[in-house]
Amino acid sequence: MSNSSEIFEQIAPVNVLISVLYSLNLAIFVLQIPLSLLNIGILCRTSLLHRNLKFVLLTQSVLFTVFTIGRATQIIIIFVKAENCWPFGYKIVLFLVDFPQLFITYIGHVLFIERAIAIILFKNYENVKNLLFSCVWFIILTTYSVIISAEQSFKDQTQETITNGVLIAFYVALAISFFEIIAFSVMSTLNLKLFTSKLETQNNVHNLSERYQRTSPKIVPGQSMKKEERTHRQWEAPAAIYATLLGLGEGFGTEKVATNANAN
């Protein structure tokens, strides 16, 4: 009896610590849910982004919300030790965690491809309105993520913790990421140069939505402006975003803006 009491006394602090960590983790995910919904609302209201870019960011935000809800549910189930009450239901919860997590891992690569297309079609990308690109990448990535996530979530619990499909997906994503880091830096520099040269040929008149997509600083004036012009226009982009969110900037995404003070 004394040995059992000693073992219990040794384990009790560990259990308390685990309970505290689970509680903190749960609180973090619960707080993230309204923030994720707010982010979705902002993206839905804005008209400054190209529809391909907007769809990528919206998909990412929606899936992050699904992941947050799924993860919070999983923590509650583990906390109350109810994994074995309904094994199939718990596997569904695991799928709601694994699927968006894997999908979001690869959506960064989709964003890279979309930005590359924007550079290649620099002269007319703003006028591309079809959803072919969005449909293609969404179908491919959804199919792939469902297959890999289902393999991981619905596998026999006696099998290995991580399946071969998940490992392959991780290594492929890691290899591609190294290439994209270098390529994205080159793309950003090239994109800014193209945008700057275009401004020079058009007397610094451009679309707000185009500037936000072409330049690296998304909510500040373009780097090609002179210092006094940047000071004059430093509140222009935030004002445009706030006006859009309030429903006051219905044509703001296509409004012509002259960055040169003499052009006003």
mmCIF file of C-alpha atoms in Angstrom:
data_model
loop_
_atom_site.group_PDB
_atom_site.id
_atom_site.type_symbol
_atom_site.label_atom_id
_atom_site.label_comp_id
_atom_site.label_asym_id
_atom_site.label_seq_id
_atom_site.Cartn_x
_atom_site.Cartn_y
_atom_site.Cartn_z
ATOM 1 C CA MET A 1 0.000 0.000 0.000
ATOM 2 C CA SER A 2 2.825 2.376 0.879
ATOM 3 C CA ASN A 3 4.499 1.730 -2.480
ATOM 4 C CA SER A 4 1.261 2.601 -4.303
ATOM 5 C CA SER A 5 0.954 5.838 -2.339
ATOM 6 C CA GLU A 6 4.519 6.824 -3.189
ATOM 7 C CA ILE A 7 3.954 6.149 -6.883
ATOM 8 C CA PHE A 8 0.747 8.210 -6.816
ATOM 9 C CA GLU A 9 2.533 11.098 -5.112
ATOM 10 C CA GLN A 10 5.217 11.038 -7.806
ATOM 11 C CA ILE A 11 2.724 10.932 -10.679
ATOM 12 C CA ALA A 12 0.257 13.506 -9.314
ATOM 13 C CA PRO A 13 2.407 16.622 -10.043
ATOM 14 C CA VAL A 14 2.970 15.400 -13.601
ATOM 15 C CA ASN A 15 -0.765 14.942 -14.156
ATOM 16 C CA VAL A 16 -1.435 18.432 -12.819
ATOM 17 C CA LEU A 17 1.169 19.891 -15.177
ATOM 18 C CA ILE A 18 -0.309 18.030 -18.147
ATOM 19 C CA SER A 19 -3.797 19.271 -17.240
ATOM 20 C CA VAL A 20 -2.548 22.861 -17.042
ATOM 21 C CA LEU A 21 -0.822 22.581 -20.425
ATOM 22 C CA TYR A 22 -3.942 21.110 -22.029
ATOM 23 C CA SER A 23 -6.049 23.910 -20.538
ATOM 24 C CA LEU A 24 -3.708 26.614 -21.836
ATOM 25 C CA ASN A 25 -3.587 24.983 -25.251
ATOM 26 C CA LEU A 26 -7.373 24.793 -25.365
ATOM 27 C CA ALA A 27 -7.727 28.448 -24.343
ATOM 28 C CA ILE A 28 -5.358 29.533 -27.116
ATOM 29 C CA PHE A 29 -7.290 27.662 -29.803
ATOM 30 C CA VAL A 30 -10.649 28.928 -28.528
ATOM 31 C CA LEU A 31 -9.378 32.525 -28.691
ATOM 32 C CA GLN A 32 -8.140 31.949 -32.233
ATOM 33 C CA ILE A 33 -11.617 31.046 -33.512
ATOM 34 C CA PRO A 34 -13.132 34.582 -33.410
ATOM 35 C CA LEU A 35 -9.884 36.048 -34.753
ATOM 36 C CA SER A 36 -9.996 33.609 -37.672
ATOM 37 C CA LEU A 37 -13.615 34.512 -38.401
ATOM 38 C CA LEU A 38 -12.705 38.215 -38.312
ATOM 39 C CA ASN A 39 -9.909 37.580 -40.806
ATOM 40 C CA ILE A 40 -12.348 35.811 -43.139
ATOM 41 C CA GLY A 41 -14.740 38.755 -42.900
ATOM 42 C CA ILE A 42 -11.994 41.232 -43.774
ATOM 43 C CA LEU A 43 -10.905 39.225 -46.814
ATOM 44 C CA CYS A 44 -14.495 38.910 -48.029
ATOM 45 C CA ARG A 45 -15.048 42.658 -47.853
ATOM 46 C CA THR A 46 -11.837 43.851 -49.488
ATOM 47 C CA SER A 47 -11.781 44.673 -53.206
ATOM 48 C CA LEU A 48 -8.072 45.468 -53.440
ATOM 49 C CA LEU A 49 -6.846 41.938 -54.136
ATOM 50 C CA HIS A 50 -6.938 40.008 -57.383
ATOM 51 C CA ARG A 51 -9.584 37.308 -57.201
ATOM 52 C CA ASN A 52 -7.010 34.508 -57.558
ATOM 53 C CA LEU A 53 -4.978 35.865 -54.648
ATOM 54 C CA LYS A 54 -8.134 36.541 -52.650
ATOM 55 C CA PHE A 55 -9.347 32.953 -53.150
ATOM 56 C CA VAL A 56 -6.010 31.551 -51.964
ATOM 57 C CA LEU A 57 -6.044 33.675 -48.807
ATOM 58 C CA LEU A 58 -9.728 32.968 -48.123
ATOM 59 C CA THR A 59 -9.207 29.219 -48.481
ATOM 60 C CA GLN A 60 -6.249 29.379 -46.126
ATOM 61 C CA SER A 61 -8.251 31.332 -43.540
ATOM 62 C CA VAL A 62 -11.286 29.034 -43.716
ATOM 63 C CA LEU A 63 -9.164 25.910 -43.334
ATOM 64 C CA PHE A 64 -7.249 27.447 -40.455
ATOM 65 C CA THR A 65 -10.601 28.032 -38.740
ATOM 66 C CA VAL A 66 -11.567 24.392 -39.343
ATOM 67 C CA PHE A 67 -8.197 23.276 -37.964
ATOM 68 C CA THR A 68 -8.633 25.470 -34.876
ATOM 69 C CA ILE A 69 -12.100 24.074 -34.134
ATOM 70 C CA GLY A 70 -10.938 20.501 -34.768
ATOM 71 C CA ARG A 71 -7.873 20.887 -32.579
ATOM 72 C CA ALA A 72 -9.909 22.414 -29.728
ATOM 73 C CA THR A 73 -12.361 19.511 -29.973
ATOM 74 C CA GLN A 74 -9.511 16.997 -29.949
ATOM 75 C CA ILE A 75 -8.016 18.569 -26.819
ATOM 76 C CA ILE A 76 -11.366 18.376 -25.019
ATOM 77 C CA ILE A 77 -11.775 14.702 -25.971
ATOM 78 C CA ILE A 78 -8.271 13.853 -24.764
ATOM 79 C CA PHE A 79 -8.721 15.921 -21.609
ATOM 80 C CA VAL A 80 -11.841 13.978 -20.569
ATOM 81 C CA LYS A 81 -10.301 10.696 -21.809
ATOM 82 C CA ALA A 82 -13.163 9.967 -24.210
ATOM 83 C CA GLU A 83 -11.117 8.753 -27.193
ATOM 84 C CA ASN A 84 -12.462 5.220 -26.886
ATOM 85 C CA CYS A 85 -16.126 6.126 -26.331
ATOM 86 C CA TRP A 86 -16.717 6.483 -30.073
ATOM 87 C CA PRO A 87 -13.508 5.532 -31.933
ATOM 88 C CA PHE A 88 -14.835 6.363 -35.410
ATOM 89 C CA GLY A 89 -16.047 9.782 -34.245
ATOM 90 C CA TYR A 90 -12.634 10.519 -32.790
ATOM 91 C CA LYS A 91 -11.033 9.591 -36.118
ATOM 92 C CA ILE A 92 -13.300 12.118 -37.834
ATOM 93 C CA VAL A 93 -12.004 14.758 -35.429
ATOM 94 C CA LEU A 94 -8.441 13.719 -36.271
ATOM 95 C CA PHE A 95 -9.261 14.108 -39.961
ATOM 96 C CA LEU A 96 -10.586 17.634 -39.322
ATOM 97 C CA VAL A 97 -7.184 18.400 -37.807
ATOM 98 C CA ASP A 98 -4.943 16.587 -40.295
ATOM 99 C CA PHE A 99 -6.688 17.685 -43.509
ATOM 100 C CA PRO A 100 -6.523 21.481 -43.046
ATOM 101 C CA GLN A 101 -3.046 21.196 -41.542
ATOM 102 C CA LEU A 102 -1.710 19.391 -44.622
ATOM 103 C CA PHE A 103 -3.681 21.616 -47.008
ATOM 104 C CA ILE A 104 -2.315 24.803 -45.430
ATOM 105 C CA THR A 105 1.209 23.380 -45.609
ATOM 106 C CA TYR A 106 0.965 23.271 -49.406
ATOM 107 C CA ILE A 107 -1.121 26.396 -49.964
ATOM 108 C CA GLY A 108 2.022 28.500 -49.622
ATOM 109 C CA HIS A 109 3.312 26.835 -52.781
ATOM 110 C CA VAL A 110 0.063 27.742 -54.540
ATOM 111 C CA LEU A 111 0.586 31.348 -53.501
ATOM 112 C CA PHE A 112 4.096 31.216 -54.976
ATOM 113 C CA ILE A 113 2.732 29.950 -58.302
ATOM 114 C CA GLU A 114 0.013 32.629 -58.324
ATOM 115 C CA ARG A 115 2.590 35.370 -57.765
ATOM 116 C CA ALA A 116 4.776 33.902 -60.526
ATOM 117 C CA ILE A 117 1.827 34.047 -62.924
ATOM 118 C CA ALA A 118 1.249 37.662 -61.896
ATOM 119 C CA ILE A 119 4.805 38.508 -62.958
ATOM 120 C CA ILE A 120 4.639 36.572 -66.229
ATOM 121 C CA LEU A 121 1.320 38.234 -67.130
ATOM 122 C CA PHE A 122 2.384 41.577 -65.668
ATOM 123 C CA LYS A 123 0.827 43.726 -68.395
ATOM 124 C CA ASN A 124 -2.657 42.236 -68.255
ATOM 125 C CA TYR A 125 -2.915 40.202 -65.038
ATOM 126 C CA GLU A 126 -5.262 42.769 -63.488
ATOM 127 C CA ASN A 127 -7.726 42.031 -66.297
ATOM 128 C CA VAL A 128 -7.656 38.239 -65.849
ATOM 129 C CA LYS A 129 -11.035 37.469 -64.271
ATOM 130 C CA ASN A 130 -11.553 33.754 -64.981
ATOM 131 C CA LEU A 131 -11.331 31.220 -62.159
ATOM 132 C CA LEU A 132 -9.483 28.482 -64.064
ATOM 133 C CA PHE A 133 -6.325 28.760 -61.962
ATOM 134 C CA SER A 134 -8.301 28.723 -58.693
ATOM 135 C CA CYS A 135 -10.389 25.715 -59.753
ATOM 136 C CA VAL A 136 -7.366 23.687 -60.909
ATOM 137 C CA TRP A 137 -5.203 24.151 -57.830
ATOM 138 C CA PHE A 138 -8.143 23.730 -55.431
ATOM 139 C CA ILE A 139 -9.268 20.418 -56.952
ATOM 140 C CA ILE A 140 -5.734 19.004 -57.101
ATOM 141 C CA LEU A 141 -4.737 20.053 -53.587
ATOM 142 C CA THR A 142 -8.055 19.006 -52.050
ATOM 143 C CA THR A 143 -7.859 15.535 -53.605
ATOM 144 C CA TYR A 144 -4.261 15.062 -52.514
ATOM 145 C CA SER A 145 -4.885 16.323 -48.963
ATOM 146 C CA VAL A 146 -8.000 14.176 -48.508
ATOM 147 C CA ILE A 147 -6.162 11.000 -49.560
ATOM 148 C CA ILE A 148 -3.099 11.603 -47.372
ATOM 149 C CA SER A 149 -5.100 12.853 -44.372
ATOM 150 C CA ALA A 150 -7.572 9.968 -44.533
ATOM 151 C CA GLU A 151 -4.668 7.516 -44.634
ATOM 152 C CA GLN A 152 -3.233 9.131 -41.505
ATOM 153 C CA SER A 153 -6.467 9.730 -39.565
ATOM 154 C CA PHE A 154 -8.359 6.491 -40.238
ATOM 155 C CA LYS A 155 -5.424 4.101 -40.018
ATOM 156 C CA ASP A 156 -5.332 1.230 -37.563
ATOM 157 C CA GLN A 157 -4.040 2.562 -34.234
ATOM 158 C CA THR A 158 -1.684 -0.421 -33.995
ATOM 159 C CA GLN A 159 0.201 0.799 -37.086
ATOM 160 C CA GLU A 160 3.071 3.258 -37.112
ATOM 161 C CA THR A 161 2.289 6.736 -35.794
ATOM 162 C CA ILE A 162 3.187 8.509 -39.056
ATOM 163 C CA THR A 163 2.399 6.858 -42.384
ATOM 164 C CA ASN A 164 4.745 6.804 -45.367
ATOM 165 C CA GLY A 165 2.432 9.116 -47.297
ATOM 166 C CA VAL A 166 2.727 11.819 -44.646
ATOM 167 C CA LEU A 167 6.522 11.485 -44.542
ATOM 168 C CA ILE A 168 6.794 11.763 -48.326
ATOM 169 C CA ALA A 169 4.508 14.810 -48.319
ATOM 170 C CA PHE A 170 6.664 16.456 -45.651
ATOM 171 C CA TYR A 171 9.976 15.872 -47.451
ATOM 172 C CA VAL A 172 8.581 17.017 -50.803
ATOM 173 C CA ALA A 173 7.219 20.214 -49.244
ATOM 174 C CA LEU A 174 10.544 20.855 -47.492
ATOM 175 C CA ALA A 175 12.549 20.424 -50.705
ATOM 176 C CA ILE A 176 10.252 22.724 -52.676
ATOM 177 C CA SER A 177 10.357 25.350 -49.933
ATOM 178 C CA PHE A 178 14.131 25.814 -50.209
ATOM 179 C CA PHE A 179 13.787 26.516 -53.932
ATOM 180 C CA GLU A 180 10.863 28.878 -53.418
ATOM 181 C CA ILE A 181 12.671 30.992 -50.808
ATOM 182 C CA ILE A 182 15.337 31.866 -53.372
ATOM 183 C CA ALA A 183 12.924 32.173 -56.275
ATOM 184 C CA PHE A 184 10.529 34.397 -54.323
ATOM 185 C CA SER A 185 13.327 36.843 -53.490
ATOM 186 C CA VAL A 186 14.255 37.079 -57.165
ATOM 187 C CA MET A 187 10.592 37.443 -58.140
ATOM 188 C CA SER A 188 9.992 40.241 -55.634
ATOM 189 C CA THR A 189 12.957 42.239 -56.924
ATOM 190 C CA LEU A 190 11.929 41.724 -60.551
ATOM 191 C CA ASN A 191 8.309 42.561 -59.792
ATOM 192 C CA LEU A 192 9.198 45.852 -58.123
ATOM 193 C CA LYS A 193 11.457 46.847 -61.028
ATOM 194 C CA LEU A 194 8.719 46.093 -63.550
ATOM 195 C CA PHE A 195 6.184 48.065 -61.552
ATOM 196 C CA THR A 196 8.573 51.018 -61.167
ATOM 197 C CA SER A 197 9.339 51.117 -64.892
ATOM 198 C CA LYS A 198 5.622 50.998 -65.669
ATOM 199 C CA LEU A 199 4.978 53.959 -63.360
ATOM 200 C CA GLU A 200 7.628 55.994 -65.160
ATOM 201 C CA THR A 201 5.899 55.483 -68.511
ATOM 202 C CA GLN A 202 2.455 56.392 -67.132
ATOM 203 C CA ASN A 203 3.293 59.538 -65.139
ATOM 204 C CA ASN A 204 2.915 57.610 -61.861
ATOM 205 C CA VAL A 205 -0.787 56.904 -62.486
ATOM 206 C CA HIS A 206 -1.820 53.370 -61.504
ATOM 207 C CA ASN A 207 -4.475 51.209 -59.852
ATOM 208 C CA LEU A 208 -4.475 50.837 -56.075
ATOM 209 C CA SER A 209 -5.102 47.100 -56.333
ATOM 210 C CA GLU A 210 -2.226 46.726 -58.781
ATOM 211 C CA ARG A 211 0.218 48.527 -56.526
ATOM 212 C CA TYR A 212 -0.674 46.389 -53.517
ATOM 213 C CA GLN A 213 -0.061 43.231 -55.561
ATOM 214 C CA ARG A 214 3.065 44.384 -57.389
ATOM 215 C CA THR A 215 5.092 45.864 -54.534
ATOM 216 C CA SER A 216 6.395 44.067 -51.474
ATOM 217 C CA PRO A 217 5.018 46.619 -48.932
ATOM 218 C CA LYS A 218 1.294 45.871 -49.180
ATOM 219 C CA ILE A 219 -0.064 48.784 -47.124
ATOM 220 C CA VAL A 220 2.479 51.524 -47.699
ATOM 221 C CA PRO A 221 3.229 53.589 -50.813
ATOM 222 C CA GLY A 222 5.503 52.112 -53.489
ATOM 223 C CA GLN A 223 9.243 52.265 -52.914
ATOM 224 C CA SER A 224 9.718 54.134 -56.190
ATOM 225 C CA MET A 225 8.177 57.344 -54.766
ATOM 226 C CA LYS A 226 10.262 60.216 -53.594
ATOM 227 C CA LYS A 227 10.541 60.803 -49.862
ATOM 228 C CA GLU A 228 8.159 63.775 -49.821
ATOM 229 C CA GLU A 229 5.622 61.825 -51.916
ATOM 230 C CA ARG A 230 5.790 58.861 -49.538
ATOM 231 C CA THR A 231 5.123 61.218 -46.613
ATOM 232 C CA HIS A 232 2.188 62.759 -48.458
ATOM 233 C CA ARG A 233 0.650 59.374 -49.242
ATOM 234 C CA GLN A 234 1.561 57.340 -46.145
ATOM 235 C CA TRP A 235 -2.073 57.110 -44.945
ATOM 236 C CA GLU A 236 -3.563 56.461 -48.363
ATOM 237 C CA ALA A 237 -3.466 52.637 -48.280
ATOM 238 C CA PRO A 238 -4.860 52.167 -44.744
ATOM 239 C CA ALA A 239 -7.642 54.627 -45.573
ATOM 240 C CA ALA A 240 -8.465 52.616 -48.684
ATOM 241 C CA ILE A 241 -8.639 49.382 -46.702
ATOM 242 C CA TYR A 242 -10.801 50.869 -43.953
ATOM 243 C CA ALA A 243 -13.138 52.430 -46.511
ATOM 244 C CA THR A 244 -13.512 49.072 -48.229
ATOM 245 C CA LEU A 245 -14.290 47.270 -44.958
ATOM 246 C CA LEU A 246 -16.920 49.873 -44.094
ATOM 247 C CA GLY A 247 -18.567 49.516 -47.485
ATOM 248 C CA LEU A 248 -17.549 53.039 -48.517
ATOM 249 C CA GLY A 249 -15.004 52.130 -51.152
ATOM 250 C CA GLU A 250 -17.005 50.315 -53.778
ATOM 251 C CA GLY A 251 -14.707 51.107 -56.710
ATOM 252 C CA PHE A 252 -11.590 51.526 -54.689
ATOM 253 C CA GLY A 253 -9.811 48.547 -56.181
ATOM 254 C CA THR A 254 -9.892 50.037 -59.666
ATOM 255 C CA GLU A 255 -9.582 53.721 -58.791
ATOM 256 C CA LYS A 256 -6.815 55.538 -60.614
ATOM 257 C CA VAL A 257 -4.276 57.170 -58.321
ATOM 258 C CA ALA A 258 -1.606 59.699 -59.216
ATOM 259 C CA THR A 259 1.378 59.306 -56.912
ATOM 260 C CA ASN A 260 2.881 62.543 -58.158
ATOM 261 C CA ALA A 261 1.480 65.550 -56.309
ATOM 262 C CA ASN A 262 1.513 67.585 -59.530
ATOM 263 C CA ALA A 263 -0.796 65.054 -61.195
ATOM 264 C CA ASN A 264 -3.690 65.743 -58.771
#
